[in-house]
C-alpha cells in the first residue's frame, strides 16, 4: 500500500486525479470480494479518486467481459483466476496474451507484443533454466504495465480424516487438489 506511488503514477499519466470516477464491480454473492472493493474505495478516497461500487451476479460479469466495446466494461472487477493445469502457460496465456481478448479472464484487454512474445517463447522453450528466466521477465513486464492490481494470494488449510487417502497438493490448480484422486482407505 503506497498512496504516494499511486499519485506519482497518475502524475506520469495523462489523467487528472480530480476528474476520475472509477466504476468497481464485484461479484455480489462473495463477501470477500465486496470487502476488497470497499477497502479499495477507501484507499482511493484517500488520494482523491471517487469509486462507485456495484455488486453484479457473476453471470453478468462474465457476459459483459465478452463485449466488443471496451466502454461497456467497468473500470475494475474483482476476480480470482486459477490455471486449469499446473503450468505457467495455463496461467499467463488466458490472462495476458492478446489472443485472450474479449474473455472473462482478460478483462483488462491487455494487448502487448512483448507480453505475447514472452508467453509464446517461454511456452515453447525446452531448457528449464531459460524457460524460468522468460517467465520471470514476463512477470516483471506485466507488473510494469499495471494491467491489474494483485492484492490477494489466498491461504488455505486442508484437514483430512485418517482414512482419506490420495490427497496430493496441486497448488497451481484452482481447487488445490483433485477430488477424483481421494478415496476412503476403509473401503479398499
CSV table of N, CA and C in Angstrom, one decimal, residues 79-178:
chain,number,residue,atom,x,y,z
A,79,UNK,N,-11.7,-10.5,-9.3
A,79,UNK,CA,-11.8,-11.8,-9.8
A,79,UNK,C,-10.6,-12.6,-9.3
A,80,UNK,N,-10.8,-13.9,-9.2
A,80,UNK,CA,-9.8,-14.9,-8.9
A,80,UNK,C,-9.5,-15.7,-10.2
A,81,UNK,N,-8.3,-16.0,-10.4
A,81,UNK,CA,-8.0,-16.9,-11.5
A,81,UNK,C,-7.1,-18.0,-11.1
A,82,UNK,N,-7.4,-19.2,-11.5
A,82,UNK,CA,-6.5,-20.3,-11.3
A,82,UNK,C,-6.4,-21.1,-12.6
A,83,UNK,N,-5.2,-21.5,-12.9
A,83,UNK,CA,-5.0,-22.2,-14.2
A,83,UNK,C,-5.7,-23.6,-14.2
A,84,UNK,N,-6.0,-24.1,-15.4
A,84,UNK,CA,-6.7,-25.4,-15.5
A,84,UNK,C,-5.7,-26.6,-15.4
A,85,UNK,N,-4.5,-26.3,-15.5
A,85,UNK,CA,-3.5,-27.4,-15.4
A,85,UNK,C,-2.2,-26.8,-14.8
A,86,UNK,N,-1.3,-27.5,-14.2
A,86,UNK,CA,-0.2,-26.9,-13.5
A,86,UNK,C,1.0,-26.6,-14.4
A,87,UNK,N,0.8,-25.5,-15.1
A,87,UNK,CA,1.9,-25.0,-15.9
A,87,UNK,C,1.8,-23.5,-16.0
A,88,UNK,N,2.9,-22.8,-16.1
A,88,UNK,CA,2.9,-21.3,-16.2
A,88,UNK,C,2.0,-20.8,-17.4
A,89,UNK,N,2.1,-21.5,-18.5
A,89,UNK,CA,1.4,-21.1,-19.7
A,89,UNK,C,-0.1,-21.1,-19.4
A,90,UNK,N,-0.6,-22.0,-18.6
A,90,UNK,CA,-2.0,-22.1,-18.3
A,90,UNK,C,-2.5,-21.0,-17.5
A,91,UNK,N,-1.6,-20.3,-16.8
A,91,UNK,CA,-2.0,-19.0,-16.1
A,91,UNK,C,-1.8,-17.8,-17.0
A,92,UNK,N,-0.7,-17.7,-17.7
A,92,UNK,CA,-0.4,-16.4,-18.4
A,92,UNK,C,-1.1,-16.3,-19.7
A,93,UNK,N,-1.2,-17.4,-20.5
A,93,UNK,CA,-1.9,-17.2,-21.8
A,93,UNK,C,-3.3,-16.8,-21.8
A,94,UNK,N,-4.2,-17.4,-20.9
A,94,UNK,CA,-5.6,-17.0,-20.9
A,94,UNK,C,-5.7,-15.6,-20.2
A,95,UNK,N,-4.8,-15.2,-19.4
A,95,UNK,CA,-4.9,-13.9,-18.7
A,95,UNK,C,-4.4,-12.8,-19.5
A,96,UNK,N,-3.2,-13.0,-20.1
A,96,UNK,CA,-2.5,-11.8,-20.7
A,96,UNK,C,-2.1,-11.8,-22.1
A,97,UNK,N,-2.3,-12.9,-22.8
A,97,UNK,CA,-2.0,-13.0,-24.2
A,97,UNK,C,-3.1,-12.3,-25.0
A,98,UNK,N,-2.7,-11.5,-26.0
A,98,UNK,CA,-3.8,-10.8,-26.8
A,98,UNK,C,-4.8,-11.7,-27.4
A,99,UNK,N,-4.4,-12.9,-27.6
A,99,UNK,CA,-5.4,-13.9,-28.2
A,99,UNK,C,-6.6,-14.1,-27.3
A,100,UNK,N,-6.4,-13.8,-26.0
A,100,UNK,CA,-7.5,-14.0,-25.0
A,100,UNK,C,-8.4,-12.8,-24.8
A,101,UNK,N,-8.3,-11.8,-25.7
A,101,UNK,CA,-9.1,-10.6,-25.7
A,101,UNK,C,-10.6,-11.0,-25.7
A,102,UNK,N,-11.4,-10.2,-25.1
A,102,UNK,CA,-12.9,-10.4,-25.0
A,102,UNK,C,-13.2,-11.7,-24.3
A,103,UNK,N,-12.4,-12.1,-23.3
A,103,UNK,CA,-12.8,-13.2,-22.5
A,103,UNK,C,-12.8,-12.7,-21.0
A,104,UNK,N,-13.5,-13.5,-20.2
A,104,UNK,CA,-13.6,-13.0,-18.8
A,104,UNK,C,-12.2,-13.1,-18.1
A,105,UNK,N,-11.3,-13.9,-18.6
A,105,UNK,CA,-10.0,-14.0,-17.9
A,105,UNK,C,-9.1,-12.8,-18.3
A,106,UNK,N,-9.4,-12.1,-19.4
A,106,UNK,CA,-8.6,-11.0,-19.8
A,106,UNK,C,-9.4,-9.7,-19.9
A,107,UNK,N,-10.1,-9.4,-18.8
A,107,UNK,CA,-11.0,-8.2,-18.8
A,107,UNK,C,-10.2,-6.9,-18.9
A,108,UNK,N,-8.9,-7.0,-18.6
A,108,UNK,CA,-8.0,-5.8,-18.7
A,108,UNK,C,-7.8,-5.4,-20.2
A,109,UNK,N,-8.1,-6.3,-21.1
A,109,UNK,CA,-7.9,-6.1,-22.5
A,109,UNK,C,-6.4,-5.8,-22.8
A,110,UNK,N,-5.5,-6.4,-22.1
A,110,UNK,CA,-4.1,-6.3,-22.3
A,110,UNK,C,-3.8,-6.8,-23.7
A,111,UNK,N,-3.1,-6.0,-24.5
A,111,UNK,CA,-2.7,-6.4,-25.8
A,111,UNK,C,-1.3,-5.8,-26.0
A,112,UNK,N,-0.3,-6.6,-25.8
A,112,UNK,CA,1.1,-6.1,-25.8
A,112,UNK,C,2.0,-7.1,-26.5
A,113,UNK,N,2.7,-6.7,-27.6
A,113,UNK,CA,3.5,-7.5,-28.4
A,113,UNK,C,4.6,-8.2,-27.5
A,114,UNK,N,5.2,-7.5,-26.6
A,114,UNK,CA,6.3,-8.1,-25.8
A,114,UNK,C,5.8,-9.1,-24.9
A,115,UNK,N,4.6,-8.9,-24.3
A,115,UNK,CA,4.0,-9.9,-23.4
A,115,UNK,C,3.6,-11.1,-24.3
A,116,UNK,N,3.0,-10.9,-25.4
A,116,UNK,CA,2.7,-12.1,-26.3
A,116,UNK,C,3.9,-12.9,-26.7
A,117,UNK,N,5.0,-12.2,-27.1
A,117,UNK,CA,6.2,-12.9,-27.5
A,117,UNK,C,6.9,-13.6,-26.3
A,118,UNK,N,6.9,-13.1,-25.1
A,118,UNK,CA,7.4,-13.8,-24.0
A,118,UNK,C,6.6,-15.0,-23.7
A,119,UNK,N,5.3,-14.9,-23.7
A,119,UNK,CA,4.5,-16.1,-23.5
A,119,UNK,C,4.7,-17.2,-24.5
A,120,UNK,N,4.7,-16.8,-25.8
A,120,UNK,CA,5.0,-17.7,-26.8
A,120,UNK,C,6.4,-18.4,-26.7
A,121,UNK,N,7.4,-17.6,-26.5
A,121,UNK,CA,8.7,-18.1,-26.4
A,121,UNK,C,8.9,-19.0,-25.2
A,122,UNK,N,8.4,-18.6,-24.0
A,122,UNK,CA,8.5,-19.4,-22.8
A,122,UNK,C,7.8,-20.7,-22.9
A,123,UNK,N,6.6,-20.7,-23.6
A,123,UNK,CA,5.8,-21.9,-23.7
A,123,UNK,C,6.5,-22.9,-24.6
A,124,UNK,N,7.3,-22.5,-25.5
A,124,UNK,CA,8.0,-23.5,-26.4
A,124,UNK,C,9.4,-23.8,-26.0
A,125,UNK,N,9.9,-23.1,-25.0
A,125,UNK,CA,11.3,-23.3,-24.6
A,125,UNK,C,11.5,-24.6,-23.8
A,126,UNK,N,12.5,-25.4,-24.3
A,126,UNK,CA,12.7,-26.7,-23.6
A,126,UNK,C,13.7,-26.7,-22.5
A,127,UNK,N,14.6,-25.7,-22.5
A,127,UNK,CA,15.6,-25.5,-21.5
A,127,UNK,C,14.9,-24.9,-20.3
A,128,UNK,N,14.9,-25.7,-19.2
A,128,UNK,CA,14.2,-25.3,-18.0
A,128,UNK,C,14.7,-23.9,-17.4
A,129,UNK,N,16.0,-23.8,-17.3
A,129,UNK,CA,16.6,-22.5,-16.8
A,129,UNK,C,16.2,-21.3,-17.7
A,130,UNK,N,16.3,-21.5,-19.0
A,130,UNK,CA,15.9,-20.4,-19.9
A,130,UNK,C,14.4,-20.1,-19.8
A,131,UNK,N,13.6,-21.2,-19.7
A,131,UNK,CA,12.2,-21.0,-19.6
A,131,UNK,C,11.8,-20.2,-18.3
A,132,UNK,N,12.4,-20.6,-17.2
A,132,UNK,CA,12.2,-19.9,-16.0
A,132,UNK,C,12.6,-18.4,-16.0
A,133,UNK,N,13.7,-18.2,-16.7
A,133,UNK,CA,14.1,-16.8,-16.9
A,133,UNK,C,13.1,-16.0,-17.7
A,134,UNK,N,12.5,-16.6,-18.8
A,134,UNK,CA,11.5,-16.0,-19.6
A,134,UNK,C,10.2,-15.7,-18.8
A,135,UNK,N,9.8,-16.7,-18.0
A,135,UNK,CA,8.6,-16.4,-17.1
A,135,UNK,C,8.9,-15.3,-16.2
A,136,UNK,N,10.1,-15.2,-15.6
A,136,UNK,CA,10.4,-14.1,-14.7
A,136,UNK,C,10.3,-12.8,-15.4
A,137,UNK,N,10.9,-12.7,-16.6
A,137,UNK,CA,10.8,-11.5,-17.4
A,137,UNK,C,9.4,-11.1,-17.7
A,138,UNK,N,8.6,-12.1,-18.0
A,138,UNK,CA,7.2,-11.8,-18.3
A,138,UNK,C,6.5,-11.3,-17.1
A,139,UNK,N,6.7,-11.9,-15.9
A,139,UNK,CA,6.1,-11.3,-14.7
A,139,UNK,C,6.4,-9.9,-14.4
A,140,UNK,N,7.7,-9.6,-14.7
A,140,UNK,CA,8.1,-8.2,-14.5
A,140,UNK,C,7.5,-7.2,-15.5
A,141,UNK,N,7.4,-7.7,-16.7
A,141,UNK,CA,6.8,-6.9,-17.8
A,141,UNK,C,5.3,-6.6,-17.4
A,142,UNK,N,4.6,-7.6,-17.0
A,142,UNK,CA,3.2,-7.5,-16.6
A,142,UNK,C,3.1,-6.5,-15.5
A,143,UNK,N,3.9,-6.7,-14.5
A,143,UNK,CA,3.9,-5.8,-13.3
A,143,UNK,C,4.1,-4.4,-13.7
A,144,UNK,N,5.1,-4.1,-14.6
A,144,UNK,CA,5.4,-2.8,-15.0
A,144,UNK,C,4.3,-2.1,-15.9
A,145,UNK,N,3.4,-2.9,-16.5
A,145,UNK,CA,2.3,-2.4,-17.3
A,145,UNK,C,1.1,-2.1,-16.5
A,146,UNK,N,1.0,-2.5,-15.2
A,146,UNK,CA,-0.1,-2.2,-14.4
A,146,UNK,C,-1.5,-2.7,-14.9
A,147,UNK,N,-1.6,-3.8,-15.5
A,147,UNK,CA,-2.9,-4.2,-16.1
A,147,UNK,C,-3.9,-4.6,-15.0
A,148,UNK,N,-3.4,-5.0,-13.8
A,148,UNK,CA,-4.2,-5.5,-12.7
A,148,UNK,C,-3.5,-5.0,-11.4
A,149,UNK,N,-4.3,-5.1,-10.4
A,149,UNK,CA,-3.8,-4.9,-9.0
A,149,UNK,C,-3.8,-6.2,-8.3
A,150,UNK,N,-2.6,-6.7,-8.0
A,150,UNK,CA,-2.5,-8.0,-7.4
A,150,UNK,C,-2.6,-7.9,-5.9
A,151,UNK,N,-3.7,-8.3,-5.3
A,151,UNK,CA,-3.9,-7.9,-3.9
A,151,UNK,C,-4.1,-9.1,-3.0
A,152,UNK,N,-4.2,-10.3,-3.5
A,152,UNK,CA,-4.5,-11.4,-2.6
A,152,UNK,C,-4.0,-12.7,-3.2
A,153,UNK,N,-3.3,-13.4,-2.3
A,153,UNK,CA,-3.0,-14.8,-2.6
A,153,UNK,C,-3.6,-15.6,-1.4
A,154,UNK,N,-4.6,-16.3,-1.7
A,154,UNK,CA,-5.4,-16.9,-0.6
A,154,UNK,C,-4.6,-18.1,0.0
A,155,UNK,N,-4.7,-18.1,1.3
A,155,UNK,CA,-4.1,-19.2,2.1
A,155,UNK,C,-5.2,-20.2,2.4
A,156,UNK,N,-4.9,-21.5,2.3
A,156,UNK,CA,-5.9,-22.5,2.6
A,156,UNK,C,-5.3,-23.5,3.5
A,157,UNK,N,-6.1,-24.2,4.2
A,157,UNK,CA,-5.8,-25.3,5.1
A,157,UNK,C,-6.6,-26.5,4.7
A,158,UNK,N,-6.1,-27.7,4.8
A,158,UNK,CA,-6.8,-28.9,4.5
A,158,UNK,C,-6.8,-29.8,5.7
A,159,UNK,N,-7.9,-30.3,6.1
A,159,UNK,CA,-8.0,-31.3,7.2
A,159,UNK,C,-8.6,-32.6,6.6
A,160,UNK,N,-8.0,-33.7,6.8
A,160,UNK,CA,-8.5,-35.0,6.3
A,160,UNK,C,-8.5,-36.0,7.4
A,161,UNK,N,-9.6,-36.8,7.4
A,161,UNK,CA,-9.7,-37.9,8.3
A,161,UNK,C,-8.6,-38.9,8.0
A,162,UNK,N,-8.2,-39.7,9.0
A,162,UNK,CA,-7.1,-40.6,8.8
A,162,UNK,C,-7.3,-41.6,7.6
A,163,UNK,N,-8.6,-42.0,7.4
A,163,UNK,CA,-8.9,-43.0,6.4
A,163,UNK,C,-9.0,-42.4,5.0
A,164,UNK,N,-8.9,-41.1,4.8
A,164,UNK,CA,-8.9,-40.5,3.5
A,164,UNK,C,-7.5,-40.5,2.9
A,165,UNK,N,-7.4,-41.1,1.7
A,165,UNK,CA,-6.1,-41.2,1.1
A,165,UNK,C,-6.2,-40.6,-0.3
A,166,UNK,N,-5.0,-40.5,-0.9
A,166,UNK,CA,-5.0,-40.0,-2.3
A,166,UNK,C,-4.8,-38.5,-2.4
A,167,UNK,N,-4.7,-37.8,-1.3
A,167,UNK,CA,-4.5,-36.3,-1.3
A,167,UNK,C,-3.1,-36.0,-1.8
A,168,UNK,N,-3.1,-35.1,-2.8
A,168,UNK,CA,-1.8,-34.6,-3.2
A,168,UNK,C,-2.0,-33.1,-3.5
A,169,UNK,N,-1.3,-32.3,-2.9
A,169,UNK,CA,-1.4,-30.8,-3.1
A,169,UNK,C,-1.0,-30.4,-4.5
A,170,UNK,N,-1.9,-29.7,-5.2
A,170,UNK,CA,-1.6,-29.2,-6.5
A,170,UNK,C,-1.8,-27.7,-6.5
A,171,UNK,N,-0.9,-27.0,-6.0
A,171,UNK,CA,-1.1,-25.6,-5.7
A,171,UNK,C,-1.4,-24.7,-6.9
A,172,UNK,N,-1.1,-25.1,-8.1
A,172,UNK,CA,-1.4,-24.3,-9.2
A,172,UNK,C,-2.8,-24.5,-9.8
A,173,UNK,N,-3.5,-25.5,-9.3
A,173,UNK,CA,-4.8,-25.8,-9.7
A,173,UNK,C,-5.8,-25.0,-8.8
A,174,UNK,N,-6.9,-24.6,-9.3
A,174,UNK,CA,-7.8,-23.7,-8.6
A,174,UNK,C,-8.4,-24.3,-7.3
A,175,UNK,N,-8.5,-25.7,-7.2
A,175,UNK,CA,-9.1,-26.3,-6.0
A,175,UNK,C,-8.0,-26.9,-5.1
A,176,UNK,N,-6.7,-26.7,-5.4
A,176,UNK,CA,-5.6,-27.1,-4.6
A,176,UNK,C,-5.4,-28.7,-4.7
A,177,UNK,N,-6.3,-29.4,-5.1
A,177,UNK,CA,-6.2,-30.9,-5.2
A,177,UNK,C,-7.3,-31.4,-6.1
A,178,UNK,N,-7.1,-32.6,-6.5
A,178,UNK,CA,-8.1,-33.3,-7.4
A,178,UNK,C,-9.0,-34.1,-6.6
